[in-house]
Short mmCIF file of C-alpha atoms in Angstrom, two decimals:
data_model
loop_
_atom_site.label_atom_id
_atom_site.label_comp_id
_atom_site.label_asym_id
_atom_site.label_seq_id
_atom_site.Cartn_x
_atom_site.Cartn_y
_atom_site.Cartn_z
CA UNK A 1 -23.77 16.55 26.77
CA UNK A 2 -26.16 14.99 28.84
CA UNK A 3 -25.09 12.68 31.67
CA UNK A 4 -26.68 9.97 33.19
CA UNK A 5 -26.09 8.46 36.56
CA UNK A 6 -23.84 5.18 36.85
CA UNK A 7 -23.58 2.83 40.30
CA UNK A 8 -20.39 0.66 40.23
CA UNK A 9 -18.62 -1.73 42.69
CA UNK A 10 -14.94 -2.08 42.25
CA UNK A 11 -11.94 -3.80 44.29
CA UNK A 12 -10.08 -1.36 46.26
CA UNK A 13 -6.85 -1.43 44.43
CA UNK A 14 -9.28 -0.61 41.12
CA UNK A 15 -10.16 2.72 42.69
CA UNK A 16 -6.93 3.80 44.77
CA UNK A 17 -6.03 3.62 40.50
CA UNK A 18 -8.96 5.35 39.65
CA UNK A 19 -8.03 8.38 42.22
CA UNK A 20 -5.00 8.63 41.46
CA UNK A 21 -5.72 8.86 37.94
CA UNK A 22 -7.80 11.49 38.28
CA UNK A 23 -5.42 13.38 40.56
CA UNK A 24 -3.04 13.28 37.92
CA UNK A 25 -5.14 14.26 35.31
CA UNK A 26 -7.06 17.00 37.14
CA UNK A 27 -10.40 15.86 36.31
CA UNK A 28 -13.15 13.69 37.59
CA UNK A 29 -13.25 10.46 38.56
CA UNK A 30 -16.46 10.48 35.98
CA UNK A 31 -14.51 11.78 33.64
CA UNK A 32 -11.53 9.20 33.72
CA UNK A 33 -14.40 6.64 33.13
CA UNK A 34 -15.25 8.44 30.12
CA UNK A 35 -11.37 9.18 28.71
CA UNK A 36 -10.62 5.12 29.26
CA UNK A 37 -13.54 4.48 27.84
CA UNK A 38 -13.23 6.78 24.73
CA UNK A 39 -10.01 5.56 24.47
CA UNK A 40 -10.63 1.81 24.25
CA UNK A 41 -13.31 3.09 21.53
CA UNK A 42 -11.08 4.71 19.08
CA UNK A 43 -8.82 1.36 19.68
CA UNK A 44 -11.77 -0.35 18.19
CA UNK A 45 -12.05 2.47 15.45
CA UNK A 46 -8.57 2.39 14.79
CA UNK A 47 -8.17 -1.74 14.44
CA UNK A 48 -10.82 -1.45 11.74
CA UNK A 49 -9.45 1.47 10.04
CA UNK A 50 -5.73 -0.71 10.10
CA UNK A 51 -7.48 -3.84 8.77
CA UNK A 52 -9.15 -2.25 6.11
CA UNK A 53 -6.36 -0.06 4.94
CA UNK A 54 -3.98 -3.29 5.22
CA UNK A 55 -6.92 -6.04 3.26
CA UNK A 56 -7.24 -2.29 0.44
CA UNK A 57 -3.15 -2.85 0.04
CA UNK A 58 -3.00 -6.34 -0.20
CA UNK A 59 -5.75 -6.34 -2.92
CA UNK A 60 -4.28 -3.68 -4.87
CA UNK A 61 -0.76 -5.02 -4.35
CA UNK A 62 -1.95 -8.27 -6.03
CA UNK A 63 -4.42 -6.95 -8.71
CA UNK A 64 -1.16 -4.99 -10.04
CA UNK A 65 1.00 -7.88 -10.16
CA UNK A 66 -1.50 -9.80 -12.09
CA UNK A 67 -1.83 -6.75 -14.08
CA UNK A 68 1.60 -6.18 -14.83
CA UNK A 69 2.50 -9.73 -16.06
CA UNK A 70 -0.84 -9.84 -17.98
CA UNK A 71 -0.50 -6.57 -19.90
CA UNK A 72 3.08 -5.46 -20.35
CA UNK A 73 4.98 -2.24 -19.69
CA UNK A 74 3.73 -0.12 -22.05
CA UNK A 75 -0.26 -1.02 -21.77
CA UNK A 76 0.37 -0.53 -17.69
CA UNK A 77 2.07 2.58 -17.97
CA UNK A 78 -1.75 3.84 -19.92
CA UNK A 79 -4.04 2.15 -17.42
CA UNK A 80 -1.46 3.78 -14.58
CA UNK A 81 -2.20 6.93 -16.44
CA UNK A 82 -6.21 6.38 -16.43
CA UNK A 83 -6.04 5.27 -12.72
CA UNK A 84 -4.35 8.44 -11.58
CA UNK A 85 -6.64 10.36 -13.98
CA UNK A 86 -9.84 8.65 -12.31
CA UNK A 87 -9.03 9.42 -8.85
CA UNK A 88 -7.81 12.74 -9.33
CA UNK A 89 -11.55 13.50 -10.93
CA UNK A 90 -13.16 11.51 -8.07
CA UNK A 91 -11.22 13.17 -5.56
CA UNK A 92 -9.23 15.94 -6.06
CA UNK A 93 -5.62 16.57 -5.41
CA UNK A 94 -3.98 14.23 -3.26
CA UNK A 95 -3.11 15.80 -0.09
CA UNK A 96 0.13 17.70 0.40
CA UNK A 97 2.31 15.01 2.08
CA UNK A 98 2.16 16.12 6.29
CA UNK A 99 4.82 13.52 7.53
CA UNK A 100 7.73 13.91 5.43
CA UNK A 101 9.78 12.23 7.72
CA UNK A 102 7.97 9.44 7.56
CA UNK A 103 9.54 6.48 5.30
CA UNK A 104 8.94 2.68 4.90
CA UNK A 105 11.31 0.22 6.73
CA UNK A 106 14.54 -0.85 4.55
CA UNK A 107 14.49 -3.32 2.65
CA UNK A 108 10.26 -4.45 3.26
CA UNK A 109 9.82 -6.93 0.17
CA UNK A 110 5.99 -5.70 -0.25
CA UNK A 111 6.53 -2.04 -0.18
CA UNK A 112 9.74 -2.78 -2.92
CA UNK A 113 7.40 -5.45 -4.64
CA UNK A 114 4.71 -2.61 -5.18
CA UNK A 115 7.26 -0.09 -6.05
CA UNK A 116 8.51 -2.34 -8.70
CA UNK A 117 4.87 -3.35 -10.27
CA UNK A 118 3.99 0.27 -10.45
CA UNK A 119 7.57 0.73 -12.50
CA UNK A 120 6.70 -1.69 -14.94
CA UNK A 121 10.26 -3.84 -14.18
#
């Protein structure tokens, strides 16, 4: 990748960090600048991919309940059916689960609240 040259002024303390961080690390001071700064990037990346996976959840959490108490067990059990259906044509197989250690805190009201709408309770 190309580089380009880059002239900065910082306190003292700033760059005794800076060294030492690149002591640590092995690399560059140039390339510390570019870790932090690829770091605070995927932060970014990763707050938007949170927010729109949480706003996705909420909206699906709520178009379920309203489904639920609108059409009735049996009718949601067929549109759960055509859902799953749909997005296995769109897209494939789900993946194969690669955290199975992962579960949902006890006891979270919204997690239980979505298991029970997608039950039919």
């Amino acid at each position: 990748m190309a580089t380009k040259p880059l002239n900065l002024s910082i306190n003292t303390e700033t760059r005794r960090r800076l060294d030492e961080l690149a002591a640590d690390r092995g690399v560059s001071m140039s390339q510390v600048v570019e870790d932090l700064i690829d770091e605070a990037w995927g932060s970014q990346e990763h707050y938007f991919l949170k927010q729109t996976a949480f706003q996705s959840f909420l909206g699906m959490a709520l178009s379920i309940a309203v489904a639920r108490k609108t059409l009735g067990p049996e009718v949601m059990a067929d549109v759960r059916q055509q859902a799953a259906d749909a997005a296995h044509k769109l897209f494939g197989a789900p993946p194969e689960k690669r955290y199975a250690d992962h579960t949902p805190q006890q006891n979270d009201p919204r997690i239980e609240a979505l298991f029970r709408a997608f039950e039919g309770d």
